[in-house]
CSV table of C-alpha atoms in Angstrom, one decimal:
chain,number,residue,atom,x,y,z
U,606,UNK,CA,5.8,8.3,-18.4
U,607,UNK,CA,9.1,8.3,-16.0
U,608,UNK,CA,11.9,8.7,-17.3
U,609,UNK,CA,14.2,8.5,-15.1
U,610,UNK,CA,14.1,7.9,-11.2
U,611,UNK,CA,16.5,7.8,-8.4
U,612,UNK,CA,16.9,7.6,-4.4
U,613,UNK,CA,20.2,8.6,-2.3
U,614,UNK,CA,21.6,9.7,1.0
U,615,UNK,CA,23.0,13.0,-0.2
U,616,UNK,CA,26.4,14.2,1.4
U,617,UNK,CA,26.1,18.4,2.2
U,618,UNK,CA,28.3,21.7,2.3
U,619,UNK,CA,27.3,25.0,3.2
U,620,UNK,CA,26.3,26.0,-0.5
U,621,UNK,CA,25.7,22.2,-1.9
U,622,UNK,CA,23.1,19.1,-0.7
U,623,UNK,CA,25.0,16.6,-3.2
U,624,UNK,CA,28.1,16.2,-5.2
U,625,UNK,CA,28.6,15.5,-9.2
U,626,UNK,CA,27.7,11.8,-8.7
U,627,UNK,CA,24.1,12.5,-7.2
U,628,UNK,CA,20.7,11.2,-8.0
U,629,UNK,CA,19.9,14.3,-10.1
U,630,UNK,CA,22.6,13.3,-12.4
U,631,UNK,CA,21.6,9.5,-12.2
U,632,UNK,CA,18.1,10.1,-13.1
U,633,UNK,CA,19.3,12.3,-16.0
U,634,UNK,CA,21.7,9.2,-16.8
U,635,UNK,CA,18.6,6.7,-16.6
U,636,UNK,CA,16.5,9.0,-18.8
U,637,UNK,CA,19.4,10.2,-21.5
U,638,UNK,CA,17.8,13.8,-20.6
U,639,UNK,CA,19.9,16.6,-20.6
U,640,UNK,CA,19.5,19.4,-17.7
U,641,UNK,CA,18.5,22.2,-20.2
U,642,UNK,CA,16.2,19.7,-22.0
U,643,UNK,CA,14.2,19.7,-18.8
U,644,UNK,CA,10.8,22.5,-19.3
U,645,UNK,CA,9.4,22.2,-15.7
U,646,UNK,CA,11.2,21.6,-12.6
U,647,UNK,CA,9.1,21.2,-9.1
U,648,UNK,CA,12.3,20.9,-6.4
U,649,UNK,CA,12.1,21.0,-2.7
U,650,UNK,CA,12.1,24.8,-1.4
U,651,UNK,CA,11.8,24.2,2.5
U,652,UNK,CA,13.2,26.9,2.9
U,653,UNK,CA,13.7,29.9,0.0
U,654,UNK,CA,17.7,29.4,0.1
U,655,UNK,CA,16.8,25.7,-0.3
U,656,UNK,CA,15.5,26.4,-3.9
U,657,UNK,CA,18.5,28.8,-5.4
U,658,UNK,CA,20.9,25.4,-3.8
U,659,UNK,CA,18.9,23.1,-5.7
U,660,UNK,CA,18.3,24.4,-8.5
U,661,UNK,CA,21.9,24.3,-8.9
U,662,UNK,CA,23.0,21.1,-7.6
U,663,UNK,CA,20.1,19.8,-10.2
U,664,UNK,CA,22.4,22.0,-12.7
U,665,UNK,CA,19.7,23.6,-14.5
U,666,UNK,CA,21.0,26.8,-13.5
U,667,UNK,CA,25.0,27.4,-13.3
U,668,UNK,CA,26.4,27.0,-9.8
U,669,UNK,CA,26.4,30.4,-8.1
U,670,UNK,CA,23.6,31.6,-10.6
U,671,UNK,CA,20.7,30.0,-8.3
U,672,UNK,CA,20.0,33.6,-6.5
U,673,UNK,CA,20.3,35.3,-10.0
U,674,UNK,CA,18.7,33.9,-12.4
U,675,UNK,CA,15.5,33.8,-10.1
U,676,UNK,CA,15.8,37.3,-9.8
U,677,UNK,CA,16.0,37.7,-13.5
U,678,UNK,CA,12.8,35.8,-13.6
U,679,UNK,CA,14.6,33.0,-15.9
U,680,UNK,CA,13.4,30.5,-13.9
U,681,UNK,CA,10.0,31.8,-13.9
U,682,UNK,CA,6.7,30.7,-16.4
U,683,UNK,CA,8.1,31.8,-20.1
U,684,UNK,CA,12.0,31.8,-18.5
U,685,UNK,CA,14.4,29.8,-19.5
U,686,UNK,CA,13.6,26.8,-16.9
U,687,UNK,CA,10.2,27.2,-15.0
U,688,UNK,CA,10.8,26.2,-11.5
U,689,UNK,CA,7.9,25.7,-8.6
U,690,UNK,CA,5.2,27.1,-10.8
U,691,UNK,CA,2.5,26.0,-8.5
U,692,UNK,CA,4.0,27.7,-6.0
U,693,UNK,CA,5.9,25.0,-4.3
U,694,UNK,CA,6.4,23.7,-0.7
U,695,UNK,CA,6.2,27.4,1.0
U,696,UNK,CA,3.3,28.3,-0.5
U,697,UNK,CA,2.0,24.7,-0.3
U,698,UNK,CA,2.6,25.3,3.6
U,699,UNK,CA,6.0,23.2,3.8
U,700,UNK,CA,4.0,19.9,3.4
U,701,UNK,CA,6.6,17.4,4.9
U,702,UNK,CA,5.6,13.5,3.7
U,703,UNK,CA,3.1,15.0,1.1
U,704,UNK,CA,5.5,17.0,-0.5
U,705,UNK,CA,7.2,14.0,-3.2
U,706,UNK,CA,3.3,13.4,-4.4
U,707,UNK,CA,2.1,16.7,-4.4
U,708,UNK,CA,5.1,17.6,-7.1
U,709,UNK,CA,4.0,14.9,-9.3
U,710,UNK,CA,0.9,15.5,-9.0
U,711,UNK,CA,1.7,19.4,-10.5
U,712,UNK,CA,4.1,18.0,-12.8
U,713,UNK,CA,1.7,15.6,-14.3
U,714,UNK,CA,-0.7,18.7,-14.9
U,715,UNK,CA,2.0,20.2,-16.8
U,716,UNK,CA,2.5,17.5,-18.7
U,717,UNK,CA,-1.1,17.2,-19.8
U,718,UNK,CA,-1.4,20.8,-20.4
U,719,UNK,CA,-4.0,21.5,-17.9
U,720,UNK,CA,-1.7,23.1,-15.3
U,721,UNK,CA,-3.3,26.6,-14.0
U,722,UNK,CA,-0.2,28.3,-14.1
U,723,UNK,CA,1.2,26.0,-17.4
U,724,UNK,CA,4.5,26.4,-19.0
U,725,UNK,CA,4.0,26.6,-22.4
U,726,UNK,CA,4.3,22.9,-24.4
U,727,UNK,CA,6.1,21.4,-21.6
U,728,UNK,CA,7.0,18.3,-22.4
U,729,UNK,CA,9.3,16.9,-19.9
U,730,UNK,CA,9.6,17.5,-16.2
U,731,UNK,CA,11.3,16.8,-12.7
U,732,UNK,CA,10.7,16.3,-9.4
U,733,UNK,CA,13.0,16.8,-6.6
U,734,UNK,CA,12.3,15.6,-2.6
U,735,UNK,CA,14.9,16.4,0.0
U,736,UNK,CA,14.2,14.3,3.4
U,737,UNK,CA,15.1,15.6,6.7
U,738,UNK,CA,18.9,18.0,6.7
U,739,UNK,CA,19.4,16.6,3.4
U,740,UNK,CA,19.2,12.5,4.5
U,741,UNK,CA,17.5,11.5,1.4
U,742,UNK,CA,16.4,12.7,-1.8
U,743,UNK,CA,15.0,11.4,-4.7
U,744,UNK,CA,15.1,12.5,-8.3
U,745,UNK,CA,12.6,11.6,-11.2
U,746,UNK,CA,12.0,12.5,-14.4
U,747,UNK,CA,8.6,12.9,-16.4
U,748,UNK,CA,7.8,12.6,-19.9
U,749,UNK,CA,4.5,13.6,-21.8
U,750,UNK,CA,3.4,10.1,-23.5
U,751,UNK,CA,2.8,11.4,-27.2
Z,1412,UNK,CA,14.6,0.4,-16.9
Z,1413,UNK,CA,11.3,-0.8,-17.9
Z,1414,UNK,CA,8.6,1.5,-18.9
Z,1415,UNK,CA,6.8,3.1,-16.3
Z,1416,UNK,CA,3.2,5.7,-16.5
Z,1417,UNK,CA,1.6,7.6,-14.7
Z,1418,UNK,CA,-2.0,7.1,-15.0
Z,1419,UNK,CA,-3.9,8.6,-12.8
Z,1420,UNK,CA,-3.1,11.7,-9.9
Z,1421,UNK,CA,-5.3,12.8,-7.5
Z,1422,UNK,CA,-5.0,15.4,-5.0
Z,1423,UNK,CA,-6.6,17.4,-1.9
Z,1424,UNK,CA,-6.6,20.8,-1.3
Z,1425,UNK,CA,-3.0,22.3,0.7
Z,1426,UNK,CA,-4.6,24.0,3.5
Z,1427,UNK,CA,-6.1,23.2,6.7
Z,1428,UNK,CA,-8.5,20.6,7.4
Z,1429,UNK,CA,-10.1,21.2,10.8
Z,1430,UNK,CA,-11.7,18.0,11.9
Z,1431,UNK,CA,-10.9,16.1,8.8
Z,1432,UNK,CA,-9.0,12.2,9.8
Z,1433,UNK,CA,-5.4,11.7,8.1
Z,1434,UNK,CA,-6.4,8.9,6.7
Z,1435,UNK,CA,-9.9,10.6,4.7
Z,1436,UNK,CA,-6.7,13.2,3.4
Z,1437,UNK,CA,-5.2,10.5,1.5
Z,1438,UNK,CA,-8.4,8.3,0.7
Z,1439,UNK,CA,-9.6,11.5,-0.9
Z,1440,UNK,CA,-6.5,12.1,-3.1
Z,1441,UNK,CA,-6.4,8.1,-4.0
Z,1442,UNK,CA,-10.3,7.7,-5.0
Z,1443,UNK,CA,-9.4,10.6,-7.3
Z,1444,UNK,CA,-6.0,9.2,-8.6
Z,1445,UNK,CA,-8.8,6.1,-9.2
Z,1446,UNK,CA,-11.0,7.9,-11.4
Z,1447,UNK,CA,-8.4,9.8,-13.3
Z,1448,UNK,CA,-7.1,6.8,-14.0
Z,1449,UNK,CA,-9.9,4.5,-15.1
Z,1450,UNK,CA,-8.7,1.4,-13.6
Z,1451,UNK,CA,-10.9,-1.0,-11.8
Z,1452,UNK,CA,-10.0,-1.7,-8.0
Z,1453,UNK,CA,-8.9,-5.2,-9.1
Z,1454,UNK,CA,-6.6,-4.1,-10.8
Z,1455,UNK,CA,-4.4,-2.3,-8.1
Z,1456,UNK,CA,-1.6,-4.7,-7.1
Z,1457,UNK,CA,0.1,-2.9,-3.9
Z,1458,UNK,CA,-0.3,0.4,-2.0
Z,1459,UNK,CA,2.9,2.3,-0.7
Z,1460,UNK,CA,1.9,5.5,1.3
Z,1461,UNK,CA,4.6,7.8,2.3
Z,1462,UNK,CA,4.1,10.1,5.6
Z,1463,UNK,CA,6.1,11.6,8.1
Z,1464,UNK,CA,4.8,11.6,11.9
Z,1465,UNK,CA,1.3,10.9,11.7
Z,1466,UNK,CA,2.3,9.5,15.0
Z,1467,UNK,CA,3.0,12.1,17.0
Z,1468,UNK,CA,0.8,14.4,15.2
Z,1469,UNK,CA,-1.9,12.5,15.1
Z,1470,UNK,CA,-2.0,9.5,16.9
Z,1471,UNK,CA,-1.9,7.6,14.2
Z,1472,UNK,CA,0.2,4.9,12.8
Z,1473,UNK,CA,0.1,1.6,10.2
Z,1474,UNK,CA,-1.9,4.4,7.8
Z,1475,UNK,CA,-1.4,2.3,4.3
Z,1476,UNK,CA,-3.7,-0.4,5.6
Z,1477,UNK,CA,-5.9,1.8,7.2
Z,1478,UNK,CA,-6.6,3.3,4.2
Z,1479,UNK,CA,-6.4,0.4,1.5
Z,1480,UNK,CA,-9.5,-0.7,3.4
Z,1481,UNK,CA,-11.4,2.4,3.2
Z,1482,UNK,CA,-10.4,2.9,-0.3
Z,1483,UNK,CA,-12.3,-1.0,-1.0
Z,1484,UNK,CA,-8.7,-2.7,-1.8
Z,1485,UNK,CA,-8.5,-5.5,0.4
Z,1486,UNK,CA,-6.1,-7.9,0.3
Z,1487,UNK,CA,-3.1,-6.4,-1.3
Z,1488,UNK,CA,0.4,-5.6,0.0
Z,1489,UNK,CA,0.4,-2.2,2.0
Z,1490,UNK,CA,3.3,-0.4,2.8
Z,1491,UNK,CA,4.1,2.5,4.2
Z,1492,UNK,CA,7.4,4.6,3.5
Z,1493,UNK,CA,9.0,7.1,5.7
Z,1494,UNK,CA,12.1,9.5,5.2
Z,1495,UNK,CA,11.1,12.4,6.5
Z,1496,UNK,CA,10.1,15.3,3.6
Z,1497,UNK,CA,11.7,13.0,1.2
Z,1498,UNK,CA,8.3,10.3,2.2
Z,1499,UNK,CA,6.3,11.2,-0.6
Z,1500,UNK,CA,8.8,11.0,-3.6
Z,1501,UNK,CA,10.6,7.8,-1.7
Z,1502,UNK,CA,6.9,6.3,-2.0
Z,1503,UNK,CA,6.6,7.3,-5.6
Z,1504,UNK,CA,10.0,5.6,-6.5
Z,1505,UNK,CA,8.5,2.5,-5.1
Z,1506,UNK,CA,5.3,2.0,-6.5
């Protein structure tokens, strides 16, 4: 089920794609979904800085604790927030316009359990598409129907 | 917001696909989105596609029509989306 979904042009600093009013906190407004509610994140890691920024402009991990936590391995399979478990866009060979579907597509595995590299009991998910130096993004949110 | 599911995905393989047409890549992923799903082809109301320079790459342009009709959906509204890496989830959002 979505949950929540979203599309912006995205304003950019050196260490930021979007500011507090962003569409990853207005598809967490549409969906009434927290950011630490959120069990499986596929965001858009161009580039390997690409997914520390992200993953804190989504907020799911503090700002500055992007590099960090994925060192700690919290944002890893059994972490505290699983981000790109299939691999994402790098290993996915930086898909450009396939990159928005392929993440739902992996998300909706997760959801129905049937994800090769599953996060256990995952039951809601996000997706997160950057276009072009940070032009457009879009935000959605997935729920298991149950 | 109204409620919205998912019900069906479908995917090819990432990798290379030496001689293979763009347009069998994503007529590929859709027939299997179809299945998944379980809906009949009369049922699907519009296409949205979402690529970034099939054009230049390929030589190839006006792909959501192209392949409506090799999926068998004739005669519904076809659109394709583009926004660079962002064309896939900006095609999502509409559908």
């Amino acid at each position: 089920m979505l949950d929540g979904n979203r599309q912006r042009h995205v304003r950019r600093s050196a260490c930021r794609w979007c500011r507090n009013d962003d569409p990853c906190a207005d598809a967490a407004g549409d969906s009434s979904v927290r950011p630490d509610e959120i069990d499986v994140v596929e965001l858009h890691d161009c580039f390997s800085i690409a997914e520390i920024i992200d993953s804190e402009d989504l907020g799911i991990v503090p700002r500055g604790m992007g590099a960090v936590w994925a060192a700690d391995g919290r944002t890893s399979v059994g972490g505290d927030v699983a981000i790109n478990p299939s691999g994402g866009s790098l290993a996915k060979g930086h898909p450009v316009g396939a990159t928005g579907l392929g993440q739902v597509y992996e998300i909706v595995q997760q959801l129905r359990g049937q994800h090769p590299n599953q996060v256990s009991n995952a039951r809601i998910g996000m997706t997160h598409n950057l276009g072009g130096t940070g032009v457009a993004c879009t935000v959605s949110i997935l729920r298991r129907c149950d | 917001m109204r409620e919205v599911v998912i019900s069906g995905i479908g995917s090819t393989v990432f990798g290379r696909h030496a001689g293979v047409p763009i347009e069998a890549l994503a007529v590929r992923a859709a027939a299997a989105a179809l299945v998944d799903a379980g809906v009949d082809r009369e049922r699907i109301g519009a296409l949205y596609l979402g690529n970034f320079i099939s054009g230049p790459l390929n030589g190839k342009e006006v792909l959501a029509g192209i392949v409506a009709e090799q999926l068998g959906l004739p005669n519904i509204s076809c659109t394709k989306v583009e926004g660079a890496c962002a064309s896939g989830g900006i095609a999502f959002r509409h559908a």
